[in-house]
Each structure stands twice: as structure tokens, then as C-alpha cells.
CSV table of C-alpha atoms and ligand atoms in Angstrom, one decimal:
chain,number,residue,atom,x,y,z
A,1481,UNK,CA,0.0,0.0,0.0
A,1482,UNK,CA,1.3,3.4,-0.9
A,1483,UNK,CA,1.6,5.6,2.1
A,1484,UNK,CA,2.4,9.3,1.9
A,1485,UNK,CA,5.8,9.9,3.5
A,1486,UNK,CA,5.9,11.9,6.7
A,1487,UNK,CA,8.9,13.9,8.1
A,1488,UNK,CA,8.6,15.4,11.5
A,1489,UNK,CA,11.3,17.5,13.2
A,1490,UNK,CA,11.8,17.2,17.0
A,1491,UNK,CA,13.5,20.3,18.2
A,1492,UNK,CA,13.9,19.0,21.7
A,1493,UNK,CA,15.0,21.7,24.2
A,1494,UNK,CA,16.3,24.1,21.6
A,1495,UNK,CA,15.3,27.6,20.4
A,1496,UNK,CA,13.9,30.6,22.2
A,1497,UNK,CA,10.8,32.3,20.8
A,1498,UNK,CA,12.7,34.7,18.6
A,1499,UNK,CA,15.0,31.9,17.4
A,1500,UNK,CA,12.0,29.7,16.7
A,1501,UNK,CA,10.2,32.3,14.7
A,1502,UNK,CA,13.2,32.7,12.4
A,1503,UNK,CA,13.6,28.9,12.0
A,1504,UNK,CA,9.9,28.3,11.4
A,1505,UNK,CA,9.9,30.9,8.6
A,1506,UNK,CA,12.8,29.3,6.9
A,1507,UNK,CA,11.4,25.8,7.3
A,1508,UNK,CA,8.0,26.8,6.1
A,1509,UNK,CA,9.3,28.5,2.9
A,1510,UNK,CA,11.6,25.5,2.1
A,1511,UNK,CA,9.2,22.7,3.0
A,1512,UNK,CA,5.9,23.9,1.6
A,1513,UNK,CA,6.7,23.1,-2.1
A,1514,UNK,CA,7.0,19.4,-1.0
A,1515,UNK,CA,3.8,19.2,1.0
A,1516,UNK,CA,1.8,17.6,-1.9
A,1517,UNK,CA,4.0,14.6,-1.8
A,1518,UNK,CA,5.3,14.6,1.8
A,1519,UNK,CA,3.6,15.5,5.1
A,1520,UNK,CA,5.9,17.7,7.1
A,1521,UNK,CA,5.6,18.8,10.8
A,1522,UNK,CA,7.8,20.4,13.4
A,1523,UNK,CA,7.7,19.9,17.2
A,1524,UNK,CA,9.3,22.9,18.9
A,1525,UNK,CA,9.5,23.3,22.7
A,1526,UNK,CA,6.2,24.3,24.5
A,1527,UNK,CA,7.4,27.9,25.0
A,1528,UNK,CA,7.8,28.3,21.2
A,1529,UNK,CA,4.5,26.7,20.2
A,1530,UNK,CA,2.7,30.1,20.2
A,1531,UNK,CA,5.1,31.8,17.8
A,1532,UNK,CA,5.4,28.7,15.7
A,1533,UNK,CA,1.6,28.5,15.3
A,1534,UNK,CA,1.6,32.2,14.3
A,1535,UNK,CA,4.3,31.6,11.7
A,1536,UNK,CA,2.5,28.4,10.4
A,1537,UNK,CA,-0.9,30.0,10.0
A,1538,UNK,CA,-2.4,28.9,6.7
A,1539,UNK,CA,0.6,26.5,6.1
A,1540,UNK,CA,0.4,22.8,5.3
A,1541,UNK,CA,3.5,22.3,7.6
A,1542,UNK,CA,1.9,20.9,10.8
A,1543,UNK,CA,2.7,21.8,14.4
A,1544,UNK,CA,3.4,19.2,17.0
A,1545,UNK,CA,4.4,19.0,20.7
A,1546,UNK,CA,7.0,16.8,22.3
A,1547,UNK,CA,5.1,15.5,25.2
A,1548,UNK,CA,1.8,15.8,27.1
A,1549,UNK,CA,0.1,14.8,30.3
A,1550,UNK,CA,-2.9,12.3,30.1
A,1551,UNK,CA,-5.2,14.4,32.3
A,1552,UNK,CA,-7.0,17.2,30.7
A,1553,UNK,CA,-6.5,19.6,33.6
A,1554,UNK,CA,-5.7,19.5,37.3
A,1555,UNK,CA,-3.0,19.9,40.0
A,1556,UNK,CA,-0.1,18.6,37.9
A,1557,UNK,CA,2.6,21.3,38.2
A,1558,UNK,CA,4.7,21.7,35.1
A,1559,UNK,CA,2.6,19.6,32.9
A,1560,UNK,CA,0.6,20.4,29.7
A,1561,UNK,CA,-2.6,18.6,28.6
A,1562,UNK,CA,-3.8,17.5,25.2
A,1563,UNK,CA,-6.6,20.1,25.1
A,1564,UNK,CA,-4.0,22.8,25.8
A,1565,UNK,CA,-1.9,21.6,22.9
A,1566,UNK,CA,-4.9,21.7,20.6
A,1567,UNK,CA,-5.6,25.2,21.8
A,1568,UNK,CA,-2.0,26.1,21.0
A,1569,UNK,CA,-2.5,25.0,17.4
A,1570,UNK,CA,-0.9,21.5,17.6
A,1571,UNK,CA,-2.0,18.7,15.3
A,1572,UNK,CA,0.6,16.1,16.4
A,1573,UNK,CA,2.2,15.1,19.7
A,1574,UNK,CA,5.2,12.7,20.4
A,1575,UNK,CA,4.3,10.0,23.0
A,1576,UNK,CA,7.0,8.0,24.7
A,1577,UNK,CA,10.1,9.5,23.1
A,1578,UNK,CA,13.1,7.6,24.4
A,1579,UNK,CA,14.5,10.7,26.2
A,1580,UNK,CA,11.2,10.8,28.1
A,1581,UNK,CA,11.5,7.1,28.9
A,1582,UNK,CA,15.2,7.4,29.9
A,1583,UNK,CA,15.3,10.6,31.8
A,1584,UNK,CA,11.8,11.4,33.0
A,1585,UNK,CA,10.4,8.0,33.9
A,1586,UNK,CA,7.8,7.5,31.1
A,1587,UNK,CA,6.7,3.9,31.4
A,1588,UNK,CA,4.8,1.8,28.9
A,1589,UNK,CA,1.6,2.5,30.9
A,1590,UNK,CA,2.2,6.2,30.8
A,1591,UNK,CA,2.8,6.1,27.1
A,1592,UNK,CA,-0.5,4.3,26.7
A,1593,UNK,CA,-2.3,6.9,28.8
A,1594,UNK,CA,-0.7,9.7,26.8
A,1595,UNK,CA,-1.6,8.1,23.5
A,1596,UNK,CA,-5.3,7.7,24.5
A,1597,UNK,CA,-5.4,11.3,25.8
A,1598,UNK,CA,-4.0,12.6,22.6
A,1599,UNK,CA,-6.5,10.7,20.5
A,1600,UNK,CA,-9.4,11.8,22.7
A,1601,UNK,CA,-8.5,15.4,22.1
A,1602,UNK,CA,-8.2,14.9,18.4
A,1603,UNK,CA,-4.4,15.0,18.2
A,1604,UNK,CA,-2.4,12.7,16.1
A,1605,UNK,CA,0.0,10.8,18.4
A,1606,UNK,CA,3.5,9.8,17.2
A,1607,UNK,CA,4.2,6.8,19.4
A,1608,UNK,CA,7.9,6.3,19.8
A,1609,UNK,CA,9.5,2.9,20.5
A,1610,UNK,CA,13.1,1.7,20.4
A,1611,UNK,CA,15.7,-0.6,22.0
A,1612,UNK,CA,18.9,0.3,23.8
A,1613,UNK,CA,22.3,-0.9,22.7
A,1614,UNK,CA,22.5,-3.7,25.3
A,1615,UNK,CA,19.0,-4.8,24.3
A,1616,UNK,CA,20.0,-4.9,20.6
A,1617,UNK,CA,23.3,-6.7,21.4
A,1618,UNK,CA,21.5,-9.3,23.4
A,1619,UNK,CA,19.1,-10.0,20.5
A,1620,UNK,CA,16.1,-8.5,22.3
A,1621,UNK,CA,15.2,-5.7,19.8
A,1622,UNK,CA,12.0,-7.2,18.4
A,1623,UNK,CA,10.8,-8.3,21.9
A,1624,UNK,CA,11.4,-4.8,23.3
A,1625,UNK,CA,9.8,-2.8,20.5
A,1626,UNK,CA,6.9,-5.3,20.4
A,1627,UNK,CA,6.2,-4.9,24.1
A,1628,UNK,CA,6.3,-1.1,23.8
A,1629,UNK,CA,4.0,-0.9,20.8
A,1630,UNK,CA,1.5,-3.5,22.2
A,1631,UNK,CA,1.4,-1.6,25.5
A,1632,UNK,CA,0.9,1.8,23.8
A,1633,UNK,CA,-1.9,0.7,21.5
A,1634,UNK,CA,-3.7,-1.8,23.7
A,1635,UNK,CA,-7.4,-1.3,23.8
A,1636,UNK,CA,-7.5,1.2,20.9
A,1637,UNK,CA,-10.1,0.8,18.2
A,1638,UNK,CA,-8.9,0.1,14.6
A,1639,UNK,CA,-10.0,3.6,13.7
A,1640,UNK,CA,-7.8,5.0,16.5
A,1641,UNK,CA,-4.8,2.9,15.4
A,1642,UNK,CA,-5.4,4.2,11.9
A,1643,UNK,CA,-5.1,7.8,13.1
A,1644,UNK,CA,-1.7,7.5,14.8
A,1645,UNK,CA,1.9,7.2,13.6
A,1646,UNK,CA,4.6,4.9,15.1
A,1647,UNK,CA,8.2,6.0,15.2
A,1648,UNK,CA,11.0,3.4,15.5
A,1649,UNK,CA,14.0,5.1,17.1
A,1650,UNK,CA,16.8,2.8,18.3
A,1651,UNK,CA,18.1,4.6,21.4
A,1652,UNK,CA,21.7,3.9,20.4
A,1653,UNK,CA,21.2,5.9,17.2
A,1654,UNK,CA,19.6,9.0,18.7
A,1655,UNK,CA,21.9,12.0,18.7
A,1656,UNK,CA,25.0,9.7,18.3
A,1657,UNK,CA,25.7,10.0,14.6
A,1658,UNK,CA,25.1,6.2,14.4
A,1659,UNK,CA,22.3,5.2,12.1
A,1660,UNK,CA,20.6,1.8,11.8
A,1661,UNK,CA,21.3,0.4,8.3
A,1662,UNK,CA,18.3,0.5,6.0
A,1663,UNK,CA,18.1,-3.4,6.4
A,1664,UNK,CA,18.1,-3.1,10.2
A,1665,UNK,CA,15.4,-0.4,10.0
A,1666,UNK,CA,13.3,-2.4,7.6
A,1667,UNK,CA,13.5,-5.6,9.7
A,1668,UNK,CA,12.1,-3.8,12.7
A,1669,UNK,CA,9.5,-1.8,10.7
A,1670,UNK,CA,8.2,-5.0,9.2
A,1671,UNK,CA,7.9,-6.6,12.6
A,1672,UNK,CA,6.0,-3.6,13.9
A,1673,UNK,CA,3.7,-3.7,10.8
A,1674,UNK,CA,3.0,-7.4,11.6
A,1675,UNK,CA,2.0,-6.4,15.2
A,1676,UNK,CA,-0.2,-3.6,13.9
A,1677,UNK,CA,-1.9,-6.2,11.6
A,1678,UNK,CA,-2.6,-8.4,14.6
A,1679,UNK,CA,-3.9,-5.5,16.7
A,1680,UNK,CA,-5.9,-3.7,14.0
A,1681,UNK,CA,-6.0,-5.6,10.7
A,1682,UNK,CA,-8.2,-3.1,8.9
A,1683,UNK,CA,-6.0,-0.1,9.8
A,1684,UNK,CA,-2.4,-1.5,9.9
A,1685,UNK,CA,-1.5,-1.0,6.3
A,1686,UNK,CA,-2.4,2.7,6.5
A,1687,UNK,CA,-0.3,3.4,9.6
A,1688,UNK,CA,3.0,5.2,8.9
A,1689,UNK,CA,6.1,3.9,10.7
A,1690,UNK,CA,8.8,6.5,10.8
A,1691,UNK,CA,12.5,5.9,11.4
A,1692,UNK,CA,14.4,8.1,13.8
A,1693,UNK,CA,18.1,8.1,14.8
A,1694,UNK,CA,20.7,10.4,13.3
A,1695,UNK,CA,18.7,10.8,10.0
A,1696,UNK,CA,20.6,13.3,7.8
A,1697,UNK,CA,20.2,14.5,4.2
A,1698,UNK,CA,22.8,11.9,3.0
A,1699,UNK,CA,21.1,8.8,4.5
A,1700,UNK,CA,17.4,9.8,4.4
A,1701,UNK,CA,16.6,8.6,0.8
A,1702,UNK,CA,18.2,5.2,1.4
A,1703,UNK,CA,16.4,4.7,4.7
A,1704,UNK,CA,13.0,5.8,3.3
A,1705,UNK,CA,13.4,3.6,0.2
A,1706,UNK,CA,12.6,0.6,2.4
A,1707,UNK,CA,9.0,-0.7,1.9
A,1708,UNK,CA,8.0,-0.1,5.6
A,1709,UNK,CA,9.9,3.0,6.3
A,1710,UNK,CA,7.3,5.7,5.8
A,1711,UNK,CA,9.2,8.8,6.8
A,1712,UNK,CA,11.6,10.1,9.5
A,1713,UNK,CA,11.5,11.6,12.9
A,1714,UNK,CA,14.4,14.0,12.9
A,1715,UNK,CA,16.2,15.5,15.9
A,1716,UNK,CA,19.5,17.4,15.4
A,1717,UNK,CA,19.1,17.9,11.7
A,1718,UNK,CA,15.7,19.5,12.1
A,1719,UNK,CA,17.3,22.5,13.6
A,1720,UNK,CA,18.9,23.5,10.3
A,1721,UNK,CA,16.4,24.4,7.6
A,1722,UNK,CA,18.8,23.3,4.9
A,1723,UNK,CA,19.4,19.8,6.4
A,1724,UNK,CA,15.7,19.4,7.3
A,1725,UNK,CA,14.8,20.2,3.7
A,1726,UNK,CA,17.4,17.8,2.4
A,1727,UNK,CA,15.7,15.1,4.4
A,1728,UNK,CA,12.3,16.1,3.0
A,1729,UNK,CA,13.8,15.8,-0.5
A,1730,UNK,CA,15.0,12.4,0.4
A,1731,UNK,CA,11.5,11.4,1.3
A,1732,UNK,CA,10.2,12.8,-1.9
A,1733,UNK,CA,12.4,10.5,-4.1
B,1337,PEP,C1,15.0,12.2,18.0
B,1337,PEP,O1,15.2,13.0,18.9
B,1337,PEP,O2,13.9,11.8,17.8
B,1337,PEP,C2,16.1,11.9,17.1
B,1337,PEP,C3,15.9,11.0,16.2
B,1337,PEP,O3,17.3,12.6,17.2
B,1337,PEP,P1,18.5,12.7,16.2
B,1337,PEP,O4,17.9,12.8,14.8
B,1337,PEP,O5,19.3,13.9,16.6
B,1337,PEP,O6,19.2,11.4,16.4
């Protein structure tokens, strides 16, 4: 099944409001010509969502957030809810990025709650899964990502599964300059697709599975030429408009 490619930039904890405004302008101008063939989104930090939404008004480049809390409001100091993200202009939200799992205690159960809260608010979740280096080296990659995706998607209707994206991001490849080979990525993406077929047979073929982990303009096209690699989740390279555009061009090939 032909799936439209999707490239999403994760800015992590980078860029003030003024810096974000300048970068969004550049990204919008460079990315828009590709939006017929490639879906493009950026996920700036919470504090820059307002200026990013202003700069993206009327654009086909989508806005996303990097995290959310599963409650819609309440005494949860420092947290941001799904309805607040919708209000800020977001269409997408990352759920369970490995840096959240590693440094902030996100568990499989929390990722499931976040995914459900995002869907309930009408956001499009990007559910992130991935193995650490010791897990890969001990041959547990498919077991780990399988557990993560089953947990995140458990209890969802096929329609809900059809309105989310999965991102496979090997932890050892994030921000390290090491990339999974296209064959390694395809192996895991195909396994994830098989699990999606089990969980939601009618929706699985439409779900996009992104690869993330040191994607750059020079490796993007090769990774995305694989049958189950439907786009990229891009960290470092999304902070430079030229590099991000190079990756979008790779998706367009
Ligand atoms: C990410 O943070 O999702 C990511 C893939 O980072 P990088 O591209 O910098 O490895």
C-alpha cells in the first residue's frame, strides 16, 4: 500500500521564541513546495508553540508538541494537557520519546495513557519505540519494541490505530551519529507492521512507521526507500532548515 511519506522535526530543548520564529519561517518556505508529496511537521518546545503557530498560520506544515500529560487539567505542576496543545495549534504530539522514557520515567503504561489522551483530544500521536544498545546486542530488539507498541496501542479501536503514527527510534542511534542500516530499520519496521496487523487488521497498512536516529540528508533517501519506512523523525538535523529540507527531499524521491 502506498503511504504518503511523513517527516517530523523534533527540536527537543532548543530555540527561544525569537529563534524559533526565524527557523519556522525558513522551514515553512523551504518545506511547503514538497507538501503535496510529503507530510511535514515540526515539534518545537512548549514555549515556542505560540510563535510557531503564528508563523505556520495557513501553512500545510503541521505543528506538534514533544510531550503531554494524560489528564486534561488539574494539579499537575509543570505539565501540559492535550486540550492545551490543541488550543496552542498543535495537530501532532510525540508520545514516549526515548528521552522521556530514559530521563523522565515515562513507562509503557504512561505512554498508553498519553496516546489515549492525545487521540481523545483529536491530536495525532506519534508513538515512539526503540531498543537500547544492550537490548540490541542481546538479541532482544523485536521483543522490546513489540512490548512497547503493544502496550501503547492496547485497547485502541482500529480507527484510533489508523489515526496515529509509530516511530521506531533505536536509542543507540539518537543523537549519536550512528544510524541503523536500512536493512536493520526495515526488519524492525516489518515486525512492527506485523504487530499492527494483529492489533488492527483493517488499519495496519495505512499506519505510517517513521524511522528516527541520526537521520541526515545523506542517509534519508536510502532509509526511506525501504517498503515499511514511511518517513523520518528527525532530531538534530531538524534545527537547520537546509538539512531538514534535504531530508524532506530524500522522502520525496
Ligand atoms: C530524535 O530525537 O527523535 C532523534 C531521532 O534525534 P537525532 O535525529 O538527533 O538522532
